[in-house]
Short mmCIF file of C-alpha atoms in Angstrom, two decimals:
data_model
loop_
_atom_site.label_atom_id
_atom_site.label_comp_id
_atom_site.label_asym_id
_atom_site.label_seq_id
_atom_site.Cartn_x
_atom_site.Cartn_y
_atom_site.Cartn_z
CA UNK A 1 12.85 9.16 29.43
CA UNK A 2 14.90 6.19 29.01
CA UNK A 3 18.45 5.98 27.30
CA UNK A 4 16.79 3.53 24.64
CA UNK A 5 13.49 5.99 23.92
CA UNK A 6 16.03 8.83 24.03
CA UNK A 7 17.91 7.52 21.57
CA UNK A 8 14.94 6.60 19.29
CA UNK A 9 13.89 10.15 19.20
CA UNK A 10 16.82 11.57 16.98
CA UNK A 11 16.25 8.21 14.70
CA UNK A 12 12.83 8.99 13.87
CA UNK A 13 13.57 12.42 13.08
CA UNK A 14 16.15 11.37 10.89
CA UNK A 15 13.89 8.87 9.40
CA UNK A 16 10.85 11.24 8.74
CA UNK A 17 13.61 13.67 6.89
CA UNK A 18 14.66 10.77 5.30
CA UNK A 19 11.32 10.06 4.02
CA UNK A 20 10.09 13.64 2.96
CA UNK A 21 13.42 13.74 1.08
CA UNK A 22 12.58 10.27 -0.68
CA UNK A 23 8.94 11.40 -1.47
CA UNK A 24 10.51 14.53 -2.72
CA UNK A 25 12.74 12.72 -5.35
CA UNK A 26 10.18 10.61 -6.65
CA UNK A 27 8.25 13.23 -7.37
CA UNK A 28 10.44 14.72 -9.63
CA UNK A 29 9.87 11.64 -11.79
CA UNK A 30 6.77 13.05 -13.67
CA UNK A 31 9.46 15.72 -15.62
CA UNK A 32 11.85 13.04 -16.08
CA UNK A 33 9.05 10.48 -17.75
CA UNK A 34 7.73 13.54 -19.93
CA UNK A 35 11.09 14.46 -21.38
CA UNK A 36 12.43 11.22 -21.87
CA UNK A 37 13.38 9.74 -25.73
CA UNK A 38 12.21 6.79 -25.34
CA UNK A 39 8.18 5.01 -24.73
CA UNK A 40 7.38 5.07 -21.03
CA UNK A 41 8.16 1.24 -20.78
CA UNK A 42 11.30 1.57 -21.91
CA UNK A 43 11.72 4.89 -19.26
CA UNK A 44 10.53 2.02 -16.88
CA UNK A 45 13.19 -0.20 -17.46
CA UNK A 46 16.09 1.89 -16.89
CA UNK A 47 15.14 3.59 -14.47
CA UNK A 48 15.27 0.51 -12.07
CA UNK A 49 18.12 -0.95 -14.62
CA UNK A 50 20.84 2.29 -14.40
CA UNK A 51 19.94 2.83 -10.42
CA UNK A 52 21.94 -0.52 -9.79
CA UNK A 53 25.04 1.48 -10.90
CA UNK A 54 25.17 4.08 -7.64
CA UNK A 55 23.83 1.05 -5.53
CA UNK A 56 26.29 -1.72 -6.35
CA UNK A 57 28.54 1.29 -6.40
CA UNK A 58 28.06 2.51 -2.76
CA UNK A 59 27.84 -1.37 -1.41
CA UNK A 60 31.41 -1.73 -3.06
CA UNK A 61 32.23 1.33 -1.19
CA UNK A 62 30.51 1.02 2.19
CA UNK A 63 31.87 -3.52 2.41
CA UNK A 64 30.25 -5.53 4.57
CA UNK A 65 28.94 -4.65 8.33
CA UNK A 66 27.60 -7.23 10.83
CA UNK A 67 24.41 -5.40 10.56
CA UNK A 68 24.36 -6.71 6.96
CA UNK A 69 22.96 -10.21 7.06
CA UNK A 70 23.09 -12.11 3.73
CA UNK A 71 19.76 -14.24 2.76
CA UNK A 72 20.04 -17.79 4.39
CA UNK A 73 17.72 -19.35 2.86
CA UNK A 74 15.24 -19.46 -0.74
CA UNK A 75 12.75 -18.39 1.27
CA UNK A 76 14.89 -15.18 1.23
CA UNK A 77 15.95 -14.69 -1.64
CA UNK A 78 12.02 -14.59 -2.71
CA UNK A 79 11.20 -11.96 0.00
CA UNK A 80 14.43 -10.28 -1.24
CA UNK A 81 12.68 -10.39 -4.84
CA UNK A 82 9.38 -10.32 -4.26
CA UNK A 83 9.24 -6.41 -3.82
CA UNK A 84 10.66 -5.56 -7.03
CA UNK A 85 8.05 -7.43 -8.68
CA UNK A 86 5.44 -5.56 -7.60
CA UNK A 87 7.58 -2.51 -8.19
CA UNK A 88 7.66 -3.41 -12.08
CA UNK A 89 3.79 -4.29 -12.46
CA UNK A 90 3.21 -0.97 -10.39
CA UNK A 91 6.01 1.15 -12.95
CA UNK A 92 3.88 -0.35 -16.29
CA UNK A 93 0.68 -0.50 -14.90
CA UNK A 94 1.16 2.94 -14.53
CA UNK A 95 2.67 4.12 -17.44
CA UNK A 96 -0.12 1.70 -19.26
CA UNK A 97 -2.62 4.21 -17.50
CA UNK A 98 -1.02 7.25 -18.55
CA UNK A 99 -1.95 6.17 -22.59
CA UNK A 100 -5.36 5.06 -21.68
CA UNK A 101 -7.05 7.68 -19.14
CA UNK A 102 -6.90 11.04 -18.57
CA UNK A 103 -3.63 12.44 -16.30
CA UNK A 104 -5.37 13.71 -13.83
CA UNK A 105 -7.75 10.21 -13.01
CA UNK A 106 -4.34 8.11 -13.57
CA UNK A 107 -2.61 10.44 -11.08
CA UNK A 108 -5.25 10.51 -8.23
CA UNK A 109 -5.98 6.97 -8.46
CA UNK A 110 -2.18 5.79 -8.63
CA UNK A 111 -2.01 7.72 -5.71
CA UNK A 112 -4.55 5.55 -3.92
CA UNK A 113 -1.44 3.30 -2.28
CA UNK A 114 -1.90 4.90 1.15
CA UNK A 115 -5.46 3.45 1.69
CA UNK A 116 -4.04 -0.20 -0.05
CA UNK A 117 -1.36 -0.13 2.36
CA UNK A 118 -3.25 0.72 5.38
CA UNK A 119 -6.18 -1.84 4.69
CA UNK A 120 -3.53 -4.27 4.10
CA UNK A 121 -1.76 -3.75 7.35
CA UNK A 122 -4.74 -3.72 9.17
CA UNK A 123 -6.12 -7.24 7.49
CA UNK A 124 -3.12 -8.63 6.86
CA UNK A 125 -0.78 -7.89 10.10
CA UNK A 126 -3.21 -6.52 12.35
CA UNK A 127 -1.54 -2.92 12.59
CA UNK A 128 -3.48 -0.41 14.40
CA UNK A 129 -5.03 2.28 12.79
CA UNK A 130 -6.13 5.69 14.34
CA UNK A 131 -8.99 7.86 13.71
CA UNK A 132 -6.42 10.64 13.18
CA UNK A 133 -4.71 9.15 11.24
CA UNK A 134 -7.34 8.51 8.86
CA UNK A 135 -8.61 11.72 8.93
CA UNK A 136 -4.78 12.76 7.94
CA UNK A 137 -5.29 10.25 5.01
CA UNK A 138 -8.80 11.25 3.82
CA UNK A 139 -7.21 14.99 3.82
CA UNK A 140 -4.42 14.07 2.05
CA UNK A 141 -6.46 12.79 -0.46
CA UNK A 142 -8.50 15.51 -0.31
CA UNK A 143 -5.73 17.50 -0.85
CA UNK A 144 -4.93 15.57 -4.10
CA UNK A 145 -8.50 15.96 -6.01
CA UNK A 146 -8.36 19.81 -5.50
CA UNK A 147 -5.16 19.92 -6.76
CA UNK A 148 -5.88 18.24 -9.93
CA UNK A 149 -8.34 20.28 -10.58
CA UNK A 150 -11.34 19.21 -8.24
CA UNK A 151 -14.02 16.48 -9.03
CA UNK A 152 -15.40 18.00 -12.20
CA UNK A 153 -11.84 17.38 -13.38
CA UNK A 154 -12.00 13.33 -13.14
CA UNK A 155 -15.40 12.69 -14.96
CA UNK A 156 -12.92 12.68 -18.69
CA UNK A 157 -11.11 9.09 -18.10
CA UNK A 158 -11.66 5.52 -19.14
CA UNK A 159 -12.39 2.68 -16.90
CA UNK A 160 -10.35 1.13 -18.15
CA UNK A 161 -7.08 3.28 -17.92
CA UNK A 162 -9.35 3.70 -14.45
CA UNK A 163 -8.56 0.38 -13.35
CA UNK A 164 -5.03 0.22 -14.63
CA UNK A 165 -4.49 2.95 -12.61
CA UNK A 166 -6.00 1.23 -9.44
CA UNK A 167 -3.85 -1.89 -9.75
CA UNK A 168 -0.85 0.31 -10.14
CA UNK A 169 -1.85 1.63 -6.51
CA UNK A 170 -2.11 -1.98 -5.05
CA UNK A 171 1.10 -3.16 -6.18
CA UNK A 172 2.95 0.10 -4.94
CA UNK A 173 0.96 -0.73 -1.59
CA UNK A 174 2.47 -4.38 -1.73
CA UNK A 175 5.58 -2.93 -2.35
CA UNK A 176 5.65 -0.94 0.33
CA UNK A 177 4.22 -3.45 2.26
CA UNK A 178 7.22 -6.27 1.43
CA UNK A 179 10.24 -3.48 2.01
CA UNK A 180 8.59 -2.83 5.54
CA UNK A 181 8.84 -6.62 6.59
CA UNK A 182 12.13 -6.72 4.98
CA UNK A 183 14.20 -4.09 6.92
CA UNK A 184 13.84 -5.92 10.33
CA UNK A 185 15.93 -8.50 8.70
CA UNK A 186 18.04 -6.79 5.53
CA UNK A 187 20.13 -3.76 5.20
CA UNK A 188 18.49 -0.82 3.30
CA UNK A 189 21.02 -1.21 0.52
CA UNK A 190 20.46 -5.16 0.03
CA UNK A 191 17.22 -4.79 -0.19
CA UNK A 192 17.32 -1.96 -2.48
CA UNK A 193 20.16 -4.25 -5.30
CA UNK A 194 17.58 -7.03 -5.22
CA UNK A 195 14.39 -5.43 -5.88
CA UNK A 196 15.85 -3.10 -8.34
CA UNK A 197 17.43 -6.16 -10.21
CA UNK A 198 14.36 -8.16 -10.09
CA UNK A 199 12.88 -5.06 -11.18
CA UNK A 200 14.74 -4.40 -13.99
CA UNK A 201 14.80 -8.20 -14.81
CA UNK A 202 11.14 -8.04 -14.93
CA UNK A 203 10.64 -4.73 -17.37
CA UNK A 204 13.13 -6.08 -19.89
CA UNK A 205 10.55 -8.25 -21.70
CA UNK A 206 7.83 -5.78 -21.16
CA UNK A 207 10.19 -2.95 -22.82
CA UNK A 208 10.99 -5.18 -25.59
CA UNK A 209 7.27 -6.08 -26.51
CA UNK A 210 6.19 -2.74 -26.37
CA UNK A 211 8.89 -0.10 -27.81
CA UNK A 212 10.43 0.58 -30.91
CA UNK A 213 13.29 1.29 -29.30
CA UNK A 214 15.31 0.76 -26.37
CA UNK A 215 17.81 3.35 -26.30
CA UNK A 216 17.66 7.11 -26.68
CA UNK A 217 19.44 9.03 -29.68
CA UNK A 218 20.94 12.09 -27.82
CA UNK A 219 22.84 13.16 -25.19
CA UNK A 220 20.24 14.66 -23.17
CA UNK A 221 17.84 10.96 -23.88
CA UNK A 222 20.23 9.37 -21.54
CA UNK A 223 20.59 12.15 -19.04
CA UNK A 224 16.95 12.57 -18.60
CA UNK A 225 17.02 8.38 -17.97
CA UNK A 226 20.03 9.20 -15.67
CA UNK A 227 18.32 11.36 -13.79
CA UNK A 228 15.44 9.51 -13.31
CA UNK A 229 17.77 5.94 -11.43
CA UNK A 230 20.14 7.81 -9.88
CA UNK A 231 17.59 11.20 -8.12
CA UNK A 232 14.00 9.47 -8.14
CA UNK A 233 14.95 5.52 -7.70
CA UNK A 234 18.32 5.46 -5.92
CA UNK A 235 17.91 8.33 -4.37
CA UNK A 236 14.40 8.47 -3.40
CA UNK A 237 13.43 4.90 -3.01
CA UNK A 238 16.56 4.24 -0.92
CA UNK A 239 15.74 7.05 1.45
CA UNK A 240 12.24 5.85 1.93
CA UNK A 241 13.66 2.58 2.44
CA UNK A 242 15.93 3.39 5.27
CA UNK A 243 12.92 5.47 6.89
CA UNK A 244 10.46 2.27 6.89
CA UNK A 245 13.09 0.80 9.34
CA UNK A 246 11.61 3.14 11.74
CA UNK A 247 8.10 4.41 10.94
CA UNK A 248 5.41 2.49 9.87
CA UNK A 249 4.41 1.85 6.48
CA UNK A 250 1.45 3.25 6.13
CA UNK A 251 2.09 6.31 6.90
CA UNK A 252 5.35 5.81 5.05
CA UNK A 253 3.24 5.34 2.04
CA UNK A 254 1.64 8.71 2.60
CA UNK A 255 4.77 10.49 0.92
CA UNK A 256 3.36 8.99 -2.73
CA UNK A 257 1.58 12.06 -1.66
CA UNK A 258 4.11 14.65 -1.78
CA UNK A 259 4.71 13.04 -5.72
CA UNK A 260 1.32 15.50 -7.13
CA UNK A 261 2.87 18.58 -5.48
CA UNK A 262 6.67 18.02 -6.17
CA UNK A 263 5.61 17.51 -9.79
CA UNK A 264 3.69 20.38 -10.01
CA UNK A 265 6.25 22.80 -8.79
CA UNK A 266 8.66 21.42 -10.59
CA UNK A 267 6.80 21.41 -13.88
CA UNK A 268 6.07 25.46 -12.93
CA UNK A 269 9.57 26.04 -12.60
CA UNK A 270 11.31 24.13 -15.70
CA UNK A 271 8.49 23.38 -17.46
CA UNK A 272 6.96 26.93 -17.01
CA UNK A 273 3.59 25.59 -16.57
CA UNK A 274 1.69 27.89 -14.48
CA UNK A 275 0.29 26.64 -10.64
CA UNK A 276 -3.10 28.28 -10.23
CA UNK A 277 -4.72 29.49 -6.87
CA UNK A 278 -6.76 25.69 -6.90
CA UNK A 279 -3.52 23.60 -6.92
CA UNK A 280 -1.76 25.74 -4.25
CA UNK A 281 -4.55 25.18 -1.90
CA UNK A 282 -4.71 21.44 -2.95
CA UNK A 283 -0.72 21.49 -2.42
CA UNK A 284 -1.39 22.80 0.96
CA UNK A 285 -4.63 20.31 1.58
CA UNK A 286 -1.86 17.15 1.21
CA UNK A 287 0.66 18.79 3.21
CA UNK A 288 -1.61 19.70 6.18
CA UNK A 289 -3.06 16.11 5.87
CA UNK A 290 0.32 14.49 6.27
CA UNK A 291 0.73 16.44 9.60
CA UNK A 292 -2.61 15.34 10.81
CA UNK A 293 -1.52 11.72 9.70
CA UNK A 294 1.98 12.06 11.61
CA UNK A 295 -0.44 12.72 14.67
CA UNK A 296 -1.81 9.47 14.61
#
């Protein structure tokens, strides 16, 4: 093995923790969206608008590095941007879906990304694509219908809130997509300021337009909103972020995954709603699915 392939090895380790951890985080958002004070738009809006706090915070911090390479030219600055506007479509398309179709048909079909990302890679940029690999990804998926309850549970939605739900998948896949061809170029945290700012810029209006109100009334309003930019968004968007640097993005995109059975567990253990035998084995479906996927 060569010093450069040797070297790679503990990088891509680091990179697939790095991205488990970040799918991890953003599935905890579910608990932080249900117990938030405020409509879902507004939830939107700051959680991209409070996450620039820890990130300006930590560039302040970390300064400048050579790796660091400011934007040259406008061409930049709209790649720099261009991912946080499909983040804020993707954030109110899907909360949009969430009032107008059932959970379970808004969850499974936001969680379509994966297959956006790797058509998209294939037809856009050519990227190979395994057989194992999508096997991985049509178990994964698998994995996802069983644990929401299996098909008989997805027959109750609206096309409508249907579709919403579909276009929230194919901007998360451009997403994605547009952070991957970024971090050849960017650093993980300059990448991460300017999408969340255009972000944020870009859920203002739509937060404004639809809510009553902006802000939340109690302590425990904001902390909920808190924890949903600093954990979910600046923790896990940065750490899947870092880990496209290294693995490709679509299987990066498979840890949207992870978001159905992080939520669930989580909403069994503070929520005390109860995980039946059906979404353990659909829990386990994903998981085993994402190893087939790493495979490939």
């Amino acid at each position: 093995m060569t010093q450069a392939a040797s070297s790679a090895v503990p990088r891509n380790r680091l990179a697939m923790a790095a991205l488990i951890i970040g799918g991890a985080a953003i599935g905890g958002s579910p608990i932080f969206v249900r117990l938030s004070e405020v409509g879902p738009m507004a939830t939107a809006f700051w959680r991209v608008a409070l996450a620039l706090i820890p990130l300006l915070a930590w560039s302040r911090l970390r300064g400048g590095t050579a790796a660091d390479k400011p934007p040259q030219r406008l061409s930049d600055y709209a790649q720099l941007v261009l991912p946080g506007v499909f983040l804020a479509i993707d954030l109110a398309a899907w909360h949009l879906a969430l009032t107008m179709t059932s959970v379970a048909n808004a969850t499974l079909l936001a969680n379509l990304a994966p297959v956006f990302v790797t058509l998209a890679g294939w037809a856009l940029f050519r990227s190979a694509v395994s057989g194992i690999f999508l096997g991985g990804l049509a178990t994964a998926i698998a994995g996802v219908v069983v644990l929401k309850g299996g098909p008989t549970a997805l027959g109750g939605g609206d096309l409508a809130g249907d579709g919403i739900a579909i276009v929230a998948a194919a901007f998360y896949a451009g997403y994605i997509l547009a952070i991957g061809r970024l971090r050849s170029r960017f650093s993980t945290n300059r990448i991460m300021i300017w999408s969340t700012a255009s972000a944020a810029v870009c859920m203002l209006p739509m937060a404004l337009l639809a809510e009553p109100s902006l802000f939340p009334t109690s302590a425990f309003g904001w902390a909920m909103l808190f924890g949903l930019a600093f954990v979910s968004h600046a923790g896990g968007q940065v750490a899947i972020t870092y880990a496209l640097a290294f693995l490709p993005p679509a299987f990066s995109s498979l840890t949207l995954l992870l978001q159905p059975v992080v939520a669930a567990l989580l909403a069994w253990v503070l929520l005390s709603e109860p995980v039946g035998a059906m979404q353990a084995i659909g829990g386990a479906i994903v998981l085993i699915g994402i190893l087939i996927a790493r495979r490939g």
